[in-house]
XYZ file of C-alpha atoms in Angstrom:
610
model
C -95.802 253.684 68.052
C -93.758 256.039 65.590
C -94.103 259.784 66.224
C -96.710 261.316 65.231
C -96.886 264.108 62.500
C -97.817 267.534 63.036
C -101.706 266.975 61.837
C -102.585 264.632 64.314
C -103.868 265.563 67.629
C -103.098 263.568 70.136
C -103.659 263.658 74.013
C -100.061 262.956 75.844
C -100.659 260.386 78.528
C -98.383 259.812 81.316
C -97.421 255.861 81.931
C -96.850 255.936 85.520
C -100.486 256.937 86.464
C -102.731 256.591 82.739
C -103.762 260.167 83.113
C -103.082 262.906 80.489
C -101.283 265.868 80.050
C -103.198 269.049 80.642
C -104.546 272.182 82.652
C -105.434 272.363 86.577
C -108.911 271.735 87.216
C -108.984 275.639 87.915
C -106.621 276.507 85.275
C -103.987 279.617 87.053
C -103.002 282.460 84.777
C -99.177 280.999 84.711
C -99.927 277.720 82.457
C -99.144 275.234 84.738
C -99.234 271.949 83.558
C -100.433 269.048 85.267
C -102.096 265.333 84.624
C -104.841 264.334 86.437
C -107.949 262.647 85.897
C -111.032 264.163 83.476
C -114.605 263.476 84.842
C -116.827 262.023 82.142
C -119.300 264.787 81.097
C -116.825 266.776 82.257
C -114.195 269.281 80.277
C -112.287 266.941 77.659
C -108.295 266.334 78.168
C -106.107 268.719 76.135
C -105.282 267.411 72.831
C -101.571 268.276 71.123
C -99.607 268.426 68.090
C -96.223 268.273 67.162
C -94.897 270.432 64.311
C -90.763 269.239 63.509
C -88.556 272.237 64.143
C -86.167 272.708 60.715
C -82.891 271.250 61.881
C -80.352 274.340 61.381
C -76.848 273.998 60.322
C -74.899 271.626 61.886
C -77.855 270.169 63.588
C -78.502 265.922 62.971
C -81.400 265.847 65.875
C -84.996 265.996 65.006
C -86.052 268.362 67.569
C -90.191 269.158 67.923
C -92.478 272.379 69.231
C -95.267 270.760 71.081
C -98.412 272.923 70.896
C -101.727 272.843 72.398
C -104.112 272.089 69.323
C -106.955 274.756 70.493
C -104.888 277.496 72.356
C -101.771 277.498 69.848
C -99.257 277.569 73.474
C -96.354 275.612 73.319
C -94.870 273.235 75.842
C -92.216 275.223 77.574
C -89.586 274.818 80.252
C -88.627 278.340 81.542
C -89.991 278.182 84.810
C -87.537 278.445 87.316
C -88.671 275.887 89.714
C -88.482 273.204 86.995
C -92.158 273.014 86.538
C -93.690 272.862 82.859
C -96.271 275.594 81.197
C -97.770 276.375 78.316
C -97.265 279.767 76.931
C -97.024 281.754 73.401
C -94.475 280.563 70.867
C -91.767 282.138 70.597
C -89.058 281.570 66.984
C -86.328 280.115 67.682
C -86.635 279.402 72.046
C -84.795 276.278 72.598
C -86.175 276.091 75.749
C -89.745 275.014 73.960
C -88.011 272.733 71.390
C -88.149 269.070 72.469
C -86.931 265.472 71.455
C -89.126 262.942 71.302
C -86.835 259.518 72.185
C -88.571 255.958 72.336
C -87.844 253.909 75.694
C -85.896 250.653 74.111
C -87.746 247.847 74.327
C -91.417 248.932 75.344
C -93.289 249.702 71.802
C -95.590 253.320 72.006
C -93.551 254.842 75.091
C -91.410 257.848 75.211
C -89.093 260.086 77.095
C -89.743 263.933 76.305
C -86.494 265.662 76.798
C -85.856 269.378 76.217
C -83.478 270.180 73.775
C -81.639 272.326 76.351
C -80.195 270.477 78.671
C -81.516 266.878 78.323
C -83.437 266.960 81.307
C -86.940 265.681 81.168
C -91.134 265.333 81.643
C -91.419 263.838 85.223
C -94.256 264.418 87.670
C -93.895 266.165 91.246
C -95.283 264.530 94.216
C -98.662 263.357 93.664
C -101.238 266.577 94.756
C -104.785 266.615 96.379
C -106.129 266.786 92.558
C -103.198 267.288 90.599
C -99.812 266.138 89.921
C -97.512 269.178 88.787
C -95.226 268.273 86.034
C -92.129 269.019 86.155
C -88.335 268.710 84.552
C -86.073 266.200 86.426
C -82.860 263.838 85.251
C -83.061 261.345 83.689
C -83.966 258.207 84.888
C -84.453 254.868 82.695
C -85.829 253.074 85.624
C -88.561 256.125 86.361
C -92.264 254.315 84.944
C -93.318 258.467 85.873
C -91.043 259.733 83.273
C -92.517 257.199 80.342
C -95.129 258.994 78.221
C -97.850 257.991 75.498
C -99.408 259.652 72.957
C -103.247 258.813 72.199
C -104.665 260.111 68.788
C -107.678 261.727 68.229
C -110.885 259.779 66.528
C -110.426 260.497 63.125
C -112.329 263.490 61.490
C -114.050 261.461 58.912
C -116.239 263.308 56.536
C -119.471 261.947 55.503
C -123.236 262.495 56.050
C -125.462 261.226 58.078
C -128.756 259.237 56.865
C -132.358 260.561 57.691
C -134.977 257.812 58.611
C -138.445 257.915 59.571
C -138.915 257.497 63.088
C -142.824 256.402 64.721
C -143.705 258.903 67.146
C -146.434 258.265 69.891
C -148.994 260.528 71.313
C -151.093 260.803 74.762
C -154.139 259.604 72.668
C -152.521 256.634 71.078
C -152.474 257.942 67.909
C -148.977 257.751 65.989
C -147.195 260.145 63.354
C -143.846 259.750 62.063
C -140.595 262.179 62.218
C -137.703 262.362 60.053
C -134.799 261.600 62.370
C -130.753 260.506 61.805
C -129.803 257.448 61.814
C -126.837 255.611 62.400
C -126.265 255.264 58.323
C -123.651 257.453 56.688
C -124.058 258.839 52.930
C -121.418 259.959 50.923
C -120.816 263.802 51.888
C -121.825 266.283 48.574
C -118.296 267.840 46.599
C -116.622 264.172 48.267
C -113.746 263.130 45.722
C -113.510 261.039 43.856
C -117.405 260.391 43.412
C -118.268 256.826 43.176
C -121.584 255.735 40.791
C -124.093 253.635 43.169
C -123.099 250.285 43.370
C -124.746 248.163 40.689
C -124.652 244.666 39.764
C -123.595 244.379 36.228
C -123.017 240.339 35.976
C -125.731 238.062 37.362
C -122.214 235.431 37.586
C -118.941 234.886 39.488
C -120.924 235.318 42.697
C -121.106 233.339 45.725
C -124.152 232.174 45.273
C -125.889 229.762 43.970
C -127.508 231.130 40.705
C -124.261 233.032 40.134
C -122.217 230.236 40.424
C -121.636 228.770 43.779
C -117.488 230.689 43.749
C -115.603 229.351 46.627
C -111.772 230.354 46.969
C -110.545 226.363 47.984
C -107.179 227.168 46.768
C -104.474 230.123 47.982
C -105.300 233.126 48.684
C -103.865 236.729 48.046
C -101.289 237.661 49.604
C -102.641 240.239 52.741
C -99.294 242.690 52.359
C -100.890 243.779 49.282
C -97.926 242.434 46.435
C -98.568 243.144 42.821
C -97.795 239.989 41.271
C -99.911 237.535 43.800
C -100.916 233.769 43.567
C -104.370 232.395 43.769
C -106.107 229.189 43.803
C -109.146 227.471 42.586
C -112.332 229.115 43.059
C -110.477 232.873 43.261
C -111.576 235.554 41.400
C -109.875 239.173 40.437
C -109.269 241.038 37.781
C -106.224 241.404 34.673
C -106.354 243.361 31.042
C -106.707 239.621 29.182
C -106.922 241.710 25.730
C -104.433 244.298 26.015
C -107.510 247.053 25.585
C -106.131 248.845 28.615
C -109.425 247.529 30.317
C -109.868 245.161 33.228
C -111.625 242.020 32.534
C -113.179 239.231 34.931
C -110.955 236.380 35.532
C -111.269 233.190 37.519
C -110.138 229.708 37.876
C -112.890 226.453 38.609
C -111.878 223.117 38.804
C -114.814 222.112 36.498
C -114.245 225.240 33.850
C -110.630 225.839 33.865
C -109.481 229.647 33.515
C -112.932 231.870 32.386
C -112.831 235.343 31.759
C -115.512 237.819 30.787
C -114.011 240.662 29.071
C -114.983 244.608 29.654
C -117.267 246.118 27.540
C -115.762 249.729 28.019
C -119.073 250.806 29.931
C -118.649 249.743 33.133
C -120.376 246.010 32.060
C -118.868 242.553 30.919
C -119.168 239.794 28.256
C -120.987 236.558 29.312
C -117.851 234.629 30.501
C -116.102 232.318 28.279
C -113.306 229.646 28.817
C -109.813 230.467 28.440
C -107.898 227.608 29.258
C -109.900 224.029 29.723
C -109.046 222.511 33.390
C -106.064 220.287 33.830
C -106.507 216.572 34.747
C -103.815 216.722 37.201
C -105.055 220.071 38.977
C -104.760 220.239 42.971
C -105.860 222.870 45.079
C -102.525 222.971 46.047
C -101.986 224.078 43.079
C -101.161 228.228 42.805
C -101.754 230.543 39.552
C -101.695 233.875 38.192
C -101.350 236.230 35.162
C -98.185 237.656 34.097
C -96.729 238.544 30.474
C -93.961 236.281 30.137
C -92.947 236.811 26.708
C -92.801 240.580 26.563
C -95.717 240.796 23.746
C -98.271 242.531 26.268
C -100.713 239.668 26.836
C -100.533 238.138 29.974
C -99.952 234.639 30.277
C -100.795 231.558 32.652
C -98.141 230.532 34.915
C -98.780 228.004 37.430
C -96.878 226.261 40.595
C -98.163 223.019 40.235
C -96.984 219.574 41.929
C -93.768 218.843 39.506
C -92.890 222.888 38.940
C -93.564 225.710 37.031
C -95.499 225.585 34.261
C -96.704 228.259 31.803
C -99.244 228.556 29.245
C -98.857 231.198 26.859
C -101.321 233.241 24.997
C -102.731 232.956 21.691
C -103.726 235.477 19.554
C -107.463 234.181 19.929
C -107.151 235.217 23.631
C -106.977 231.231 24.347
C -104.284 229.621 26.679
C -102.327 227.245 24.819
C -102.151 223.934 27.107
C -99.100 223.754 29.266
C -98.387 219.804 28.257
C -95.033 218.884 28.345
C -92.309 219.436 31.080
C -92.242 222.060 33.589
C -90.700 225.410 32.285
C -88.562 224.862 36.088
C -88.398 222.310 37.960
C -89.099 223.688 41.006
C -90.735 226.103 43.222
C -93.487 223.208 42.907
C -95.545 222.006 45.969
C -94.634 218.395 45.562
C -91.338 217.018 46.311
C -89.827 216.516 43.185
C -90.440 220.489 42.836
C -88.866 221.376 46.687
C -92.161 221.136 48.425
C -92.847 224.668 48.343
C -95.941 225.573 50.459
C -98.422 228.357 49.981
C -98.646 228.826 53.613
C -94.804 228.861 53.953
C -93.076 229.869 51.319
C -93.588 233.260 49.317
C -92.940 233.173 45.598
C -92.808 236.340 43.332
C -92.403 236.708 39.326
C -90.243 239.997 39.232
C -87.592 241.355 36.834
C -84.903 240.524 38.957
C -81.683 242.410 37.330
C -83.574 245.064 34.793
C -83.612 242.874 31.904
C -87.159 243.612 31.113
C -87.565 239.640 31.699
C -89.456 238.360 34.418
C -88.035 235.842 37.237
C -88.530 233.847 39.861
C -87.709 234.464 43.503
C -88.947 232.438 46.344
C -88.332 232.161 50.025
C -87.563 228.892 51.313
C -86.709 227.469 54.991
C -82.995 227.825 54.323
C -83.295 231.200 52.779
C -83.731 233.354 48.986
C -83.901 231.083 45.946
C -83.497 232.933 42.678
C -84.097 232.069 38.849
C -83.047 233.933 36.118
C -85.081 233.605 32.899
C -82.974 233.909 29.083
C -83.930 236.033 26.383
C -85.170 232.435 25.219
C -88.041 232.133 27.529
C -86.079 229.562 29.794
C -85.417 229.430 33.136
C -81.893 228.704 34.959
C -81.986 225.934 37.224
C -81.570 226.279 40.691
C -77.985 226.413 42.155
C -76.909 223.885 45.186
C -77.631 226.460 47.387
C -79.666 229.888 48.477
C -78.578 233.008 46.841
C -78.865 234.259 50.163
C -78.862 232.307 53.868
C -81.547 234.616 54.873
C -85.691 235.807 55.191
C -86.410 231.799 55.330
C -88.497 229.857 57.707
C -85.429 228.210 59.978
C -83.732 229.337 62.562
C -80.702 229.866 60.618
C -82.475 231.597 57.982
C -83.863 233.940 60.309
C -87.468 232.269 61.868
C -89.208 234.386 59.291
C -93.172 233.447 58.926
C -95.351 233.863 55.855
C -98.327 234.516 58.789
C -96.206 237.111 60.814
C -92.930 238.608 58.375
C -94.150 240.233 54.970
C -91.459 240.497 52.684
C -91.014 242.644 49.668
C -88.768 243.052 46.541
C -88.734 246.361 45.124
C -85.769 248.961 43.645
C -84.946 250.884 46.686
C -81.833 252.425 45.674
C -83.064 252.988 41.423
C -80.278 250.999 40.084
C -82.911 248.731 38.104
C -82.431 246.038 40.621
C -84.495 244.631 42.771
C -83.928 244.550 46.088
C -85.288 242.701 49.501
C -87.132 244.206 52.427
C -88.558 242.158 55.219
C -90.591 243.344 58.553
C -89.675 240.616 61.515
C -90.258 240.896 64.786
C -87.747 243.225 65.512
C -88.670 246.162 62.684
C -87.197 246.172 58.757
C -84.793 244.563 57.671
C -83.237 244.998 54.209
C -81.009 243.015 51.697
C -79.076 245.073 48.560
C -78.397 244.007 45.433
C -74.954 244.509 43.813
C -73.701 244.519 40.410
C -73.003 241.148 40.048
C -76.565 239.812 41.034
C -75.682 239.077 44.547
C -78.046 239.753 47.300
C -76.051 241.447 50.837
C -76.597 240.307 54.032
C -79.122 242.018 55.826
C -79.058 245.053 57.164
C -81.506 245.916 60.158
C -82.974 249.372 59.441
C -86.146 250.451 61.076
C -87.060 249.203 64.927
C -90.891 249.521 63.898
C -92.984 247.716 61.309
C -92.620 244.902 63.628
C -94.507 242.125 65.992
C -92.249 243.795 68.766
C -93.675 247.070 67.229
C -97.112 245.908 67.732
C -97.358 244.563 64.304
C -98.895 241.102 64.915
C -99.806 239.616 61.629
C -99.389 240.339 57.920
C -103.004 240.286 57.762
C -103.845 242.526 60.354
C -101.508 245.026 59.690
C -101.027 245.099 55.786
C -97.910 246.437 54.845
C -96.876 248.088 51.608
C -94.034 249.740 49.459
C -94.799 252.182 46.838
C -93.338 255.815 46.076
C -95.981 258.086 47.750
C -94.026 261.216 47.185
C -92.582 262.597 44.291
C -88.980 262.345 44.823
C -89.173 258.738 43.114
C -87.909 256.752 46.385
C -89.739 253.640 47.330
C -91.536 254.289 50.970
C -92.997 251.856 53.701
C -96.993 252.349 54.274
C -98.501 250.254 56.760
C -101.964 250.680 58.732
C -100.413 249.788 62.121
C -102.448 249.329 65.505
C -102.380 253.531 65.882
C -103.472 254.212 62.339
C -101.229 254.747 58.773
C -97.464 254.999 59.441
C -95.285 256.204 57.097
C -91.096 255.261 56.716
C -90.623 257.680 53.662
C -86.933 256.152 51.925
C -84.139 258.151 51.031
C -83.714 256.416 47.721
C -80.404 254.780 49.127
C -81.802 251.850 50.536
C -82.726 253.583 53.950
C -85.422 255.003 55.573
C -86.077 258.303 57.639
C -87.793 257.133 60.865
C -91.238 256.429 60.466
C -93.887 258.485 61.450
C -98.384 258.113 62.152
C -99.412 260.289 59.384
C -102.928 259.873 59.707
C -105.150 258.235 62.619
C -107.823 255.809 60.851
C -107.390 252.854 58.951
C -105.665 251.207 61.899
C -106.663 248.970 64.753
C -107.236 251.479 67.389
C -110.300 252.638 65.162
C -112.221 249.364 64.822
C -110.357 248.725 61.621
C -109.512 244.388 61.272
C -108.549 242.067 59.229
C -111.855 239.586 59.595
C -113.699 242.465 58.281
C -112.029 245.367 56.813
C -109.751 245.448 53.605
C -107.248 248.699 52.251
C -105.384 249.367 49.402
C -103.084 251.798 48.012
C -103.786 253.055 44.718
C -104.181 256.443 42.682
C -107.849 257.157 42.809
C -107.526 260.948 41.648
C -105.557 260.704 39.126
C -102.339 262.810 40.275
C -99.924 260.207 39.917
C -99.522 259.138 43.769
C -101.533 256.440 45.296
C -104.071 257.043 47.819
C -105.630 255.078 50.387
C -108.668 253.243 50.184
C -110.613 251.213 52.423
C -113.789 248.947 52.875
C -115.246 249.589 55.830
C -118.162 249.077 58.130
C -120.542 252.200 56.264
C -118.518 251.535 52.780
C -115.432 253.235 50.741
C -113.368 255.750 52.234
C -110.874 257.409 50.546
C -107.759 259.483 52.190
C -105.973 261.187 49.733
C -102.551 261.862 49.251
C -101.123 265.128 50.086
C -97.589 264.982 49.057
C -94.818 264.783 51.711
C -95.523 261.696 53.051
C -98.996 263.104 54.477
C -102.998 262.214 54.079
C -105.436 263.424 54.590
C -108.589 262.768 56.634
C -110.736 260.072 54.617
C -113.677 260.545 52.626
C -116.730 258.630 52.603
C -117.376 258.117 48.860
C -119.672 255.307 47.899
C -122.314 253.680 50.432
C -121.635 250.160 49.565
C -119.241 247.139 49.392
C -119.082 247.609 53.194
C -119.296 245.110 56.051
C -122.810 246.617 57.755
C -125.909 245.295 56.482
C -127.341 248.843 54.863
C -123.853 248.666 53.077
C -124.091 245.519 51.761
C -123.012 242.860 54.154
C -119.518 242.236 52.268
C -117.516 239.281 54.172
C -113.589 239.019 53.536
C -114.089 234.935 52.731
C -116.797 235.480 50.615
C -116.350 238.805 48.687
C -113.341 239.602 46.677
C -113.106 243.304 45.844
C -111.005 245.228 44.156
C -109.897 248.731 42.580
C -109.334 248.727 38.558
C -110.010 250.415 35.297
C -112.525 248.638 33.761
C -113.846 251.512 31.024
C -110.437 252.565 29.923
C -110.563 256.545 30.685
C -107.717 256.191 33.705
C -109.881 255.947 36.114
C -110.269 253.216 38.737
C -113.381 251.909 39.508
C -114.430 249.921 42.252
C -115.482 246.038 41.697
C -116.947 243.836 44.008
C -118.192 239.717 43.162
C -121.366 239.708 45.770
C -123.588 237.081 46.107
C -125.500 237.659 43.221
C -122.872 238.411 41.240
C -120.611 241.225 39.720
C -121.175 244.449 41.398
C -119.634 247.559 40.169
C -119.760 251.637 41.418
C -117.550 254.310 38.399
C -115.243 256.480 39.164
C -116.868 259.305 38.404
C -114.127 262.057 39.006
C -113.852 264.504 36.546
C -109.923 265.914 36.878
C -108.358 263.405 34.218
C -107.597 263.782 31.157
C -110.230 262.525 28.467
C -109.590 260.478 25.528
């Protein structure tokens, strides 16, 4: 686990024994620190934070003032029988300034070393009650001088919901009481403000009388990439008109592409076909929307068996067929395409150099795989051999796994070219691009991110990279097992070492992959993206703070959620998603339900009207 920021509060728990950091049980006047064991119904452990001391000149360690989150002491090292207290702060006392250093090789545990003279927190002989800590050498064998930090539950805000309750009397008469249930409510003054969740579109649903929609084909990809494939029966949204709305989109084997276009009002069209279904399709077969042409209508492309194939367009808002030959003969699932695999092998349309042109990158067995399209509309063929012998599925390649290794391509210098980042088991691992359109070999950057890390799959620890702070710089967000992490970049292709910003949206607070999905997005309206989530009692909402920081999430619409009084929203079943679909800037929330097309406005009033 990275180290935390200096919001959270976390208890410090001591490896050795499982016991946390705190007072006696009859705290002394002299702060004497001890861990021992807390009594439920007792007094609660002490919780801390750690606030980064401002490194001074000269100074390349990130030293850290630990203080106790209700008293305002500090950890402090003075004593003169190497014991540890807490006492007032005091500017500029090195001898309450600590480093914080992970133990190599065993994710979530550290060594807290005082900034003095490197010794560090150790535990005296074991006492009737309590076990003094104290400051001793150190030792990398010592299991005593290994230390955890635990986060707090998150401070959620939200309301809770009244219900009426039977209660019984002597003469076995019953009333009824108004008491709380275990329902939340959207707390008043939350923002944004969500509408309630209405269904707009009696189609597009999962059942039945909305249309039977099954995804049979690929699904999104769970690290959250812009430009994702899908497969028959998926459902999402795209601006088919170029009205700066969202419309309805989907793909049936027995309809072809349909669409239902925004009315402006928070409402859709009846839907109508786009593109008739292809005698050949296979629900191997993987599809999206892009604008391939540059004219600001996105267009079909498709992986199909024998390659890529794209249909563009008209000015009717109709898909011209894609007859003929592939636009590329390759990145296709069958084997006169490469036998590229949904499950296996990641494939992204990105504007590769800064042309303004979209390409095609993919990640093979043996490694990166790049096409380059003209100003012509066509694609180069493939070379003999990878652009680069690395982020592929062999051994050789590196063992990376679609399941297990997101991978990204994104500017993270702001030369206009893309670059590749990858999370492996090991942490982050990134590839430059040069002048000359050549992809380095990889550099490993970050030891977190990772399975070692505690990462263990894309999907249950979605990954992303967006610029979260306004320096420009591409960061790493990821809702890890402790809760968000941030690895906030430094706009050279490196990263400052990452840090738990915020503890919710993670494992450790009930938050999964079977049941749970989050997003990054600007829901306010500042220009940085904020994090959203479906959860168990609905949307939350953590906004952005600036600096790499969140902060604690909002409950703002009682719906779309995986709890019954929510909804009863299921991941296989329920696509949903965050888009304009009125035009005004604001994102709205969209969910296809059972019944149909459910949708709950943004209703936040600091934008800009037009």
């Amino acid at each position: 686990m990275p180290v935390p920021t200096e919001e959270l509060k976390q208890q410090i728990v001591n490896a050795a024994t499982g016991q946390p950091l705190g007072a006696k049980a009859v705290p002394g006047a002299d702060g004497t620190l001890v861990v021992r064991d807390f009594p439920e119904g007792g007094p609660s452990p002490e919780q801390w934070q750690l606030t980064p001391v401002p490194a001074a000149r000269g100074q390349d360690d990130q030293r850290y003032v630990i203080r106790n989150a209700v008293s305002g002491q500090v950890l402090d090292n003075s004593a003169a029988d190497h014991g540890v207290r807490q006492r007032d702060a005091a500017a500029g006392n090195r001898g309450q300034q600590w480093h914080v250093v992970p133990v190599e090789g065993e994710a979530g545990l550290y060594f807290i070393e005082v900034a003095t003279d490197g010794a560090v927190l150790d535990l005296d002989d074991p006492g009737t009650e309590d076990t003094r800590v104290v400051l001793r050498e150190h030792d990398e064998s010592a299991e005593s001088q290994r230390w955890r930090f635990v986060t707090a539950e998150p401070e959620r805000t939200s309301d809770a919901v009244l219900r009426w309750a039977p209660l019984s009397h002597w003469n076995g008469r019953r009333s009824w009481r108004l008491a709380r249930s275990v329902a939340l409510r959207p707390a008043p003054g939350a923002t944004p403000c969500f509408s309630d969740m209405l269904l707009v579109l009696e189609q597009f649903g999962s059942g039945q009388d909305a249309g039977g929609w099954r995804s049979t084909g690929a699904v999104r990809s769970p690290s959250g990439q812009p430009a994702w494939w899908g497969g028959l029966g998926d459902r999402f949204l795209a601006d088919t008109t170029g009205t700066g709305r969202a419309d309805l989109v989907a793909l049936k084997p027995a309809k072809g592409v349909v669409t239902a276009s925004s009315r402006g009002d928070g409402t859709f069209d009846e839907e109508r076909v786009l593109l008739s279904p292809v005698s050949s399709a296979s629900p191997k077969d993987r599809w999206t929307l892009a604008d391939m042409t540059g004219n600001g209508r996105p267009d079909a492309v498709m992986l199909c068996a024998d390659g890529v194939r794209v249909s563009p367009q008209d000015e009717d808002g109709t898909f011209a067929p894609a007859g003929g030959e592939p636009v590329i003969s390759a990145f296709g699932h069958g084997q006169q395409a490469g036998g590229w695999l949904a499950d296996k092998h990641p494939c992204f349309l990105v504007d590769v150099t800064g042309s303004g042109r979209l390409d095609i990158v993919g990640f093979r067995d043996d490694g990166v795989w790049v096409s380059l399209q003209d100003e012509g509309g066509t694609f180069t063929p493939l070379a003999d051999e990878p652009g680069l012998r690395a982020f592929g599925c062999d051994e050789k390649a590196g063992g990376w796994l679609a399941d297990k290794h997101p991978r990204f391509l994104a500017d993270l210098t702001g030369d206009g070219r893309v670059d590749i980042l990858g999370c492996h088991d090991d942490g982050v691992w990134v590839s430059l691009q040069d002048e000359e359109g050549t992809f380095a070999e990889p550099l490993y950057l970050l030891d977190d991110f990772g399975v070692d890390q505690g990462w263990s799959t894309a999907a249950e620890h979605p990954r992303f990279l967006a610029g979260i702070t306004d320096g420009g710089a591409v960061d790493i967000v990821g809702f890890g097992p402790q809760g968000v992490v941030v690895g906030r970049g430094r706009g050279d292709g490196t990263f400052e070492p990452p840090k738990l910003v915020l503890n919710d949206f993670g494992l450790a607070q009930g938050w999964t992959s079977e049941k749970h999905l989050r997003f990054l997005t600007d829901v306010t309206g500042d220009g940085n993206p904020d994090i959203i989530g479906f959860g168990d009692e609905g949307v939350w909402v953590s906004h952005n703070l600036g600096a790499g920081r969140f902060e604690q999430a909002q409950l703002v619409c009682r719906g779309f959620g995986y709890n019954d009084d929510a909804g009863a929203w299921r991941i296989d079943h329920h696509p949903r998603f965050l888009a304009d679909i009125t035009g005004d800037g604001r994102v709205d929330i969209i969910g296809f339900g059972g019944p149909g097309v459910y949708v709950a406005r943004n209703l936040f009033r600091r934008f800009r009207t037009r």
